[in-house]
Amino acid sequence: MNKSKIIATGKYSPELAVSNFDLEKVIDTNDEWIYSRTGIKERRISQNESTLDLTYKASLDAIKKNNIDLSTIDLIIVATTTPDYFIPSTASLLQSRLGLNDSHVTCFDISAACTGLIYGIQIADKFIASGSVRKALVVGAEIFSKVLDWEDRGTCVLFGDGAGAVILEQSDKGILADYTNSSGDDNLSLTLPAVSLGSPFSLKELDCHSNNYLKMNGSEIFKFAAYAIKDSIDHILVKSNLTIEDIKYIVPHQANQRIIAKVSKDMKIPLEKFYMNLEYYGNTSAASIGMALDDLYGEDNLIEGDKILLIGFGGGLTWGSILFEY
C-alpha cells in the first residue's frame, strides 16, 4: 500500500492585526485579562477578503515555496466552517482560481471545525494510499470575524482569520499513524448556525444582538479540549508503538495556552515540546494547525526523520491526530 508524506506547507494571514489593546476600545476587556486567560496578544482580521481569497493565498504560498507542479495535484480538500458559499464548495472555487478546471481533480469541502485539517489530511492519505491520487492539496481556512458577536468577550477575543495549507504526495515514508474521533454534542457547547452573516470587523459600535453568531460554553470546551488532546496522544503512541520521547514536536490546535499547559502538566510532557503561535494569530479554527506547522517548518530546526504529532479538537465534537516523519 502506498504511503503519503507532507511535502509542502503554506499559510496566509490578513494584514490587519487587531491587538488586545484595540479590543479595549470596543468591549469591556483589557490586555491582561485576555492574555492571562488565553495566551493571545493579537489576531488577524480579514477586511475585504473572502474565505476563497485566504485559501488561495495559503495554497500559493505552499506551491511556490516548494516548486510544486500544479498539474500533479489530483485532489483538493478545503476544511472550513465559514465558507463563502454552501454551493459551490470552496475547494471547487479554489480549483478554478488555481487554473485547474481542465485537469482531472477531485474537489470537496469538509466541516469538522478546528479538527478540519486533521480530517482532511487523513482523507487525503487514504486517497493516496489507493493509488488514485499523486498529490493532494489540503487547506484549512476560516474568517471567523464575520460570525462573532463583538460584544461577547467570551468569544470575540479568542478568534482570528487565516488559512493554512499542506500538500501531500506518495512516498515510502511519511504518515506513521492517524486517529480521529467524534462525539455528538448533545449540550451544544459550541454552535454556529448555518447563516452567513457577512459582517466585516470594524472598530465602531456594532449591532451584535443576533442569534446567528458563534456561541461557546467555555468551561465545557476547556474540559473537552484537555481530554481530546490526552486521548489523541495516547491512541497515537499505542498505534505507532512509540513513546512521547520519540516525538520532536506536538503541534496542537491553537485554541488556548492554558489548555496546553494543563495537558503538559497532567501528562508530564515538557511544555516546550508543544509548538504554539496563537499569541500572534488567536484561534483560527481549521486554519490553526496548518499555520502553526508552516511556522515550525520556517524555523528550520527540523532534521529528516523528526517525528511531529498534529492534534485537532473542536466543535462536533471532533478530535484527532496525525503522526508523521519530517
Tab-separated table of C-alpha atoms in Angstrom:
chain	number	residue	atom	x	y	z
A	1	MET	CA	0.000	0.000	0.000
A	2	ASN	CA	1.243	3.467	-0.837
A	3	LYS	CA	2.093	5.927	1.899
A	4	SER	CA	1.902	9.688	1.828
A	5	LYS	CA	4.167	12.428	3.063
A	6	ILE	CA	3.640	16.123	3.741
A	7	ILE	CA	5.989	17.742	1.240
A	8	ALA	CA	4.885	21.380	1.458
A	9	THR	CA	3.274	23.823	3.856
A	10	GLY	CA	1.959	27.347	3.424
A	11	LYS	CA	-0.101	29.937	5.237
A	12	TYR	CA	-1.780	33.279	4.815
A	13	SER	CA	-2.964	35.769	7.414
A	14	PRO	CA	-4.743	39.053	6.667
A	15	GLU	CA	-2.804	42.289	7.037
A	16	LEU	CA	-4.966	43.861	9.745
A	17	ALA	CA	-3.618	42.943	13.181
A	18	VAL	CA	-6.094	43.636	15.979
A	19	SER	CA	-4.375	43.709	19.362
A	20	ASN	CA	-5.894	43.223	22.778
A	21	PHE	CA	-5.497	46.961	23.255
A	22	ASP	CA	-7.616	47.537	20.131
A	23	LEU	CA	-10.353	45.366	21.617
A	24	GLU	CA	-10.364	47.519	24.753
A	25	LYS	CA	-11.919	50.226	22.572
A	26	VAL	CA	-14.995	48.178	21.648
A	27	ILE	CA	-15.668	45.791	24.549
A	28	ASP	CA	-15.195	45.615	28.310
A	29	THR	CA	-11.835	43.851	28.446
A	30	ASN	CA	-8.112	44.517	28.690
A	31	ASP	CA	-4.826	43.050	27.549
A	32	GLU	CA	-4.005	41.461	30.913
A	33	TRP	CA	-7.411	39.761	31.156
A	34	ILE	CA	-7.163	38.289	27.655
A	35	TYR	CA	-3.508	37.262	27.716
A	36	SER	CA	-3.601	35.675	31.170
A	37	ARG	CA	-6.596	33.524	30.203
A	38	THR	CA	-5.683	32.625	26.631
A	39	GLY	CA	-2.071	33.427	25.752
A	40	ILE	CA	-3.306	35.598	22.860
A	41	LYS	CA	-1.864	39.075	22.192
A	42	GLU	CA	-3.353	39.785	18.773
A	43	ARG	CA	-5.291	38.256	15.931
A	44	ARG	CA	-5.555	38.942	12.185
A	45	ILE	CA	-8.874	40.133	10.782
A	46	SER	CA	-9.982	39.991	7.151
A	47	GLN	CA	-11.399	43.268	5.862
A	48	ASN	CA	-12.169	42.809	2.170
A	49	GLU	CA	-11.041	39.240	1.549
A	50	SER	CA	-13.203	36.155	1.159
A	51	THR	CA	-12.549	32.696	2.543
A	52	LEU	CA	-11.584	31.701	-1.007
A	53	ASP	CA	-9.029	34.533	-1.115
A	54	LEU	CA	-7.379	33.280	2.074
A	55	THR	CA	-7.482	29.681	0.842
A	56	TYR	CA	-5.916	30.619	-2.496
A	57	LYS	CA	-3.118	32.684	-0.948
A	58	ALA	CA	-2.157	29.956	1.526
A	59	SER	CA	-2.164	27.399	-1.302
A	60	LEU	CA	0.040	29.605	-3.485
A	61	ASP	CA	2.443	30.025	-0.574
A	62	ALA	CA	2.838	26.246	-0.276
A	63	ILE	CA	3.062	25.758	-4.042
A	64	LYS	CA	5.632	28.496	-4.704
A	65	LYS	CA	7.890	27.822	-1.725
A	66	ASN	CA	8.244	24.193	-2.740
A	67	ASN	CA	8.121	24.463	-6.563
A	68	ILE	CA	5.069	22.227	-6.821
A	69	ASP	CA	3.926	21.319	-10.324
A	70	LEU	CA	0.229	22.237	-10.317
A	71	SER	CA	-0.565	19.608	-12.934
A	72	THR	CA	0.295	16.856	-10.414
A	73	ILE	CA	-2.412	17.889	-7.926
A	74	ASP	CA	-5.285	15.416	-8.238
A	75	LEU	CA	-7.219	16.192	-5.056
A	76	ILE	CA	-8.228	19.422	-3.286
A	77	ILE	CA	-9.860	19.356	0.145
A	78	VAL	CA	-10.825	22.520	2.000
A	79	ALA	CA	-11.738	22.369	5.676
A	80	THR	CA	-13.864	25.336	6.739
A	81	THR	CA	-16.897	26.258	8.788
A	82	THR	CA	-17.042	29.756	7.320
A	83	PRO	CA	-17.304	29.226	3.555
A	84	ASP	CA	-18.344	31.994	1.183
A	85	TYR	CA	-20.982	29.664	-0.270
A	86	PHE	CA	-22.528	26.374	0.703
A	87	ILE	CA	-22.721	25.695	-3.050
A	88	PRO	CA	-20.298	25.628	-4.783
A	89	SER	CA	-17.646	24.264	-2.463
A	90	THR	CA	-14.621	26.375	-1.630
A	91	ALA	CA	-12.465	23.546	-2.987
A	92	SER	CA	-14.132	23.770	-6.396
A	93	LEU	CA	-13.690	27.536	-6.437
A	94	LEU	CA	-10.044	27.043	-5.483
A	95	GLN	CA	-9.609	24.595	-8.367
A	96	SER	CA	-10.784	27.312	-10.743
A	97	ARG	CA	-8.662	30.028	-9.114
A	98	LEU	CA	-5.590	27.810	-9.484
A	99	GLY	CA	-6.347	27.281	-13.183
A	100	LEU	CA	-7.051	23.558	-12.821
A	101	ASN	CA	-10.509	23.381	-14.380
A	102	ASP	CA	-9.168	21.384	-17.339
A	103	SER	CA	-7.444	18.885	-15.047
A	104	HIS	CA	-8.928	15.755	-13.503
A	105	VAL	CA	-9.141	16.977	-9.904
A	106	THR	CA	-11.470	15.759	-7.165
A	107	CYS	CA	-12.636	18.711	-5.024
A	108	PHE	CA	-14.780	18.923	-1.907
A	109	ASP	CA	-15.133	20.719	1.421
A	110	ILE	CA	-15.359	19.175	4.878
A	111	SER	CA	-16.731	20.645	8.090
A	112	ALA	CA	-15.100	19.389	11.281
A	113	ALA	CA	-14.456	22.761	12.938
A	114	CYS	CA	-10.996	23.012	14.488
A	115	THR	CA	-10.223	19.365	13.663
A	116	GLY	CA	-10.841	20.019	9.970
A	117	LEU	CA	-7.249	19.880	8.773
A	118	ILE	CA	-6.658	16.594	10.621
A	119	TYR	CA	-9.717	15.037	8.982
A	120	GLY	CA	-8.623	16.448	5.627
A	121	ILE	CA	-5.100	15.040	5.854
A	122	GLN	CA	-6.452	11.652	6.898
A	123	ILE	CA	-8.835	11.570	3.927
A	124	ALA	CA	-6.089	12.673	1.519
A	125	ASP	CA	-3.777	9.978	2.875
A	126	LYS	CA	-6.378	7.313	2.082
A	127	PHE	CA	-6.823	8.627	-1.469
A	128	ILE	CA	-3.061	8.493	-1.981
A	129	ALA	CA	-2.851	5.018	-0.442
A	130	SER	CA	-5.393	3.797	-3.001
A	131	GLY	CA	-3.084	4.903	-5.814
A	132	SER	CA	-5.708	7.194	-7.364
A	133	VAL	CA	-4.009	10.442	-6.328
A	134	ARG	CA	-0.466	11.670	-6.885
A	135	LYS	CA	-0.575	14.885	-4.867
A	136	ALA	CA	-3.275	16.285	-2.602
A	137	LEU	CA	-3.749	19.890	-1.515
A	138	VAL	CA	-5.443	20.210	1.879
A	139	VAL	CA	-6.325	23.668	3.191
A	140	GLY	CA	-7.897	24.851	6.420
A	141	ALA	CA	-9.351	28.354	6.136
A	142	GLU	CA	-11.625	30.498	8.278
A	143	ILE	CA	-12.997	34.021	8.521
A	144	PHE	CA	-14.499	33.845	11.997
A	145	SER	CA	-14.631	37.624	12.320
A	146	LYS	CA	-17.846	37.645	10.266
A	147	VAL	CA	-19.656	35.259	12.643
A	148	LEU	CA	-18.567	36.653	16.016
A	149	ASP	CA	-20.578	38.707	18.446
A	150	TRP	CA	-18.162	41.584	19.027
A	151	GLU	CA	-19.882	42.408	22.306
A	152	ASP	CA	-19.248	38.939	23.745
A	153	ARG	CA	-15.777	38.998	25.273
A	154	GLY	CA	-16.006	35.267	25.958
A	155	THR	CA	-15.716	34.539	22.229
A	156	CYS	CA	-14.600	37.564	20.230
A	157	VAL	CA	-11.215	37.834	21.966
A	158	LEU	CA	-10.359	34.255	21.045
A	159	PHE	CA	-10.687	34.004	17.287
A	160	GLY	CA	-8.853	35.270	14.227
A	161	ASP	CA	-8.875	34.787	10.467
A	162	GLY	CA	-6.361	32.883	8.358
A	163	ALA	CA	-5.544	29.862	6.225
A	164	GLY	CA	-3.013	27.044	6.395
A	165	ALA	CA	-2.191	24.612	3.596
A	166	VAL	CA	-0.342	21.317	3.250
A	167	ILE	CA	0.482	19.272	0.162
A	168	LEU	CA	0.924	15.506	0.318
A	169	GLU	CA	2.341	13.048	-2.186
A	170	GLN	CA	3.156	9.365	-2.477
A	171	SER	CA	6.226	8.346	-0.505
A	172	ASP	CA	7.787	5.291	1.088
A	173	LYS	CA	7.692	7.124	4.430
A	174	GLY	CA	5.716	9.922	5.958
A	175	ILE	CA	2.479	9.431	7.897
A	176	LEU	CA	3.065	6.824	10.587
A	177	ALA	CA	-0.309	6.766	12.352
A	178	ASP	CA	-3.596	8.616	12.487
A	179	TYR	CA	-6.586	8.773	14.798
A	180	THR	CA	-9.908	10.585	14.553
A	181	ASN	CA	-12.997	10.528	16.718
A	182	SER	CA	-16.270	12.321	17.283
A	183	SER	CA	-18.948	12.577	19.939
A	184	GLY	CA	-22.259	14.238	19.124
A	185	ASP	CA	-22.538	17.408	21.186
A	186	ASP	CA	-25.947	16.975	22.848
A	187	ASN	CA	-25.327	20.033	25.028
A	188	LEU	CA	-24.479	22.233	22.019
A	189	SER	CA	-21.472	23.655	23.846
A	190	LEU	CA	-20.094	25.181	20.622
A	191	THR	CA	-22.528	26.270	17.924
A	192	LEU	CA	-22.562	28.306	14.729
A	193	PRO	CA	-25.938	28.483	12.915
A	194	ALA	CA	-25.988	27.878	9.168
A	195	VAL	CA	-26.401	31.554	8.294
A	196	SER	CA	-23.775	33.629	6.507
A	197	LEU	CA	-23.721	36.979	8.257
A	198	GLY	CA	-21.022	38.605	6.155
A	199	SER	CA	-20.405	41.385	8.662
A	200	PRO	CA	-16.848	42.732	8.471
A	201	PHE	CA	-14.977	43.746	11.599
A	202	SER	CA	-14.899	47.443	12.340
A	203	LEU	CA	-13.725	49.379	15.379
A	204	LYS	CA	-17.093	51.033	15.846
A	205	GLU	CA	-20.376	50.311	17.537
A	206	LEU	CA	-21.877	47.123	16.143
A	207	ASP	CA	-25.329	45.605	16.260
A	208	CYS	CA	-24.492	42.237	17.769
A	209	HIS	CA	-27.875	41.193	19.179
A	210	SER	CA	-28.431	38.307	16.807
A	211	ASN	CA	-28.921	34.628	17.468
A	212	ASN	CA	-26.811	33.779	14.443
A	213	TYR	CA	-23.372	34.314	15.944
A	214	LEU	CA	-20.978	31.712	17.265
A	215	LYS	CA	-21.710	30.689	20.839
A	216	MET	CA	-19.476	28.704	23.166
A	217	ASN	CA	-19.641	27.265	26.660
A	218	GLY	CA	-16.032	27.999	27.555
A	219	SER	CA	-15.722	25.775	30.643
A	220	GLU	CA	-17.194	22.737	28.884
A	221	ILE	CA	-14.996	23.228	25.814
A	222	PHE	CA	-11.918	23.613	28.038
A	223	LYS	CA	-12.590	20.245	29.714
A	224	PHE	CA	-13.309	18.582	26.377
A	225	ALA	CA	-10.157	20.003	24.773
A	226	ALA	CA	-7.896	18.767	27.566
A	227	TYR	CA	-9.452	15.295	27.296
A	228	ALA	CA	-9.224	15.266	23.489
A	229	ILE	CA	-5.513	16.105	23.449
A	230	LYS	CA	-4.706	13.409	26.013
A	231	ASP	CA	-6.853	10.845	24.202
A	232	SER	CA	-5.225	11.674	20.860
A	233	ILE	CA	-1.710	11.355	22.258
A	234	ASP	CA	-2.492	8.056	23.989
A	235	HIS	CA	-4.013	6.490	20.873
A	236	ILE	CA	-1.203	7.592	18.585
A	237	LEU	CA	1.504	6.272	20.906
A	238	VAL	CA	-0.214	2.883	21.088
A	239	LYS	CA	-0.807	2.701	17.318
A	240	SER	CA	2.771	3.709	16.477
A	241	ASN	CA	4.440	1.739	19.293
A	242	LEU	CA	6.389	4.873	20.254
A	243	THR	CA	6.895	6.901	23.425
A	244	ILE	CA	6.419	10.614	23.876
A	245	GLU	CA	10.210	10.965	23.922
A	246	ASP	CA	10.302	9.767	20.301
A	247	ILE	CA	8.265	12.787	19.193
A	248	LYS	CA	10.152	16.008	18.424
A	249	TYR	CA	7.161	18.372	18.402
A	250	ILE	CA	3.448	18.290	19.128
A	251	VAL	CA	1.541	20.854	17.058
A	252	PRO	CA	-1.883	21.222	18.681
A	253	HIS	CA	-4.856	23.231	17.524
A	254	GLN	CA	-4.066	26.754	18.668
A	255	ALA	CA	-7.040	27.400	20.946
A	256	ASN	CA	-5.816	28.415	24.378
A	257	GLN	CA	-2.398	28.311	26.017
A	258	ARG	CA	-3.931	27.291	29.350
A	259	ILE	CA	-5.364	24.136	27.792
A	260	ILE	CA	-1.925	23.128	26.526
A	261	ALA	CA	-0.318	23.968	29.871
A	262	LYS	CA	-2.815	21.760	31.690
A	263	VAL	CA	-2.175	18.805	29.376
A	264	SER	CA	1.580	19.354	29.686
A	265	LYS	CA	1.326	19.233	33.476
A	266	ASP	CA	-1.127	16.327	33.685
A	267	MET	CA	0.804	14.140	31.223
A	268	LYS	CA	4.252	15.278	32.397
A	269	ILE	CA	5.207	16.350	28.881
A	270	PRO	CA	7.620	19.307	28.676
A	271	LEU	CA	5.708	22.404	27.593
A	272	GLU	CA	8.437	23.246	25.067
A	273	LYS	CA	7.512	20.092	23.126
A	274	PHE	CA	4.204	21.771	22.219
A	275	TYR	CA	4.641	24.223	19.353
A	276	MET	CA	2.424	27.294	19.714
A	277	ASN	CA	1.952	30.512	17.757
A	278	LEU	CA	-1.532	31.533	18.955
A	279	GLU	CA	-0.057	34.629	20.624
A	280	TYR	CA	0.025	36.284	17.185
A	281	TYR	CA	-2.981	34.725	15.424
A	282	GLY	CA	-5.500	33.650	18.039
A	283	ASN	CA	-7.739	30.672	17.367
A	284	THR	CA	-8.106	30.348	13.593
A	285	SER	CA	-10.109	27.109	13.846
A	286	ALA	CA	-9.468	24.812	10.845
A	287	ALA	CA	-6.537	27.014	9.765
A	288	SER	CA	-4.587	26.929	13.015
A	289	ILE	CA	-2.686	23.648	12.726
A	290	GLY	CA	-1.584	24.349	9.161
A	291	MET	CA	-0.467	27.864	10.063
A	292	ALA	CA	1.476	26.619	13.090
A	293	LEU	CA	3.087	23.807	11.098
A	294	ASP	CA	4.213	26.274	8.434
A	295	ASP	CA	5.783	28.495	11.104
A	296	LEU	CA	7.514	25.455	12.610
A	297	TYR	CA	8.919	24.481	9.220
A	298	GLY	CA	10.070	28.058	8.709
A	299	GLU	CA	12.211	27.976	11.824
A	300	ASP	CA	14.461	25.477	10.036
A	301	ASN	CA	15.415	23.442	13.097
A	302	LEU	CA	13.965	20.133	11.930
A	303	ILE	CA	16.032	17.278	10.538
A	304	GLU	CA	14.966	14.367	8.377
A	305	GLY	CA	13.280	11.693	10.429
A	306	ASP	CA	11.965	14.009	13.157
A	307	LYS	CA	8.516	12.902	14.264
A	308	ILE	CA	5.761	15.514	14.501
A	309	LEU	CA	2.339	14.987	16.020
A	310	LEU	CA	-0.585	17.168	14.867
A	311	ILE	CA	-3.624	17.307	17.169
A	312	GLY	CA	-7.001	18.867	16.478
A	313	PHE	CA	-10.106	19.288	18.618
A	314	GLY	CA	-13.248	21.274	18.034
A	315	GLY	CA	-16.988	21.558	17.614
A	316	GLY	CA	-18.954	18.492	16.710
A	317	LEU	CA	-17.446	17.432	18.995
A	318	THR	CA	-14.483	16.236	16.919
A	319	TRP	CA	-10.882	15.407	17.645
A	320	GLY	CA	-7.944	13.523	16.183
A	321	SER	CA	-4.261	13.391	15.390
A	322	ILE	CA	-1.719	12.687	12.667
A	323	LEU	CA	1.815	11.433	13.370
A	324	PHE	CA	4.349	11.823	10.566
A	325	GLU	CA	8.055	11.947	9.825
A	326	TYR	CA	9.636	15.135	8.564
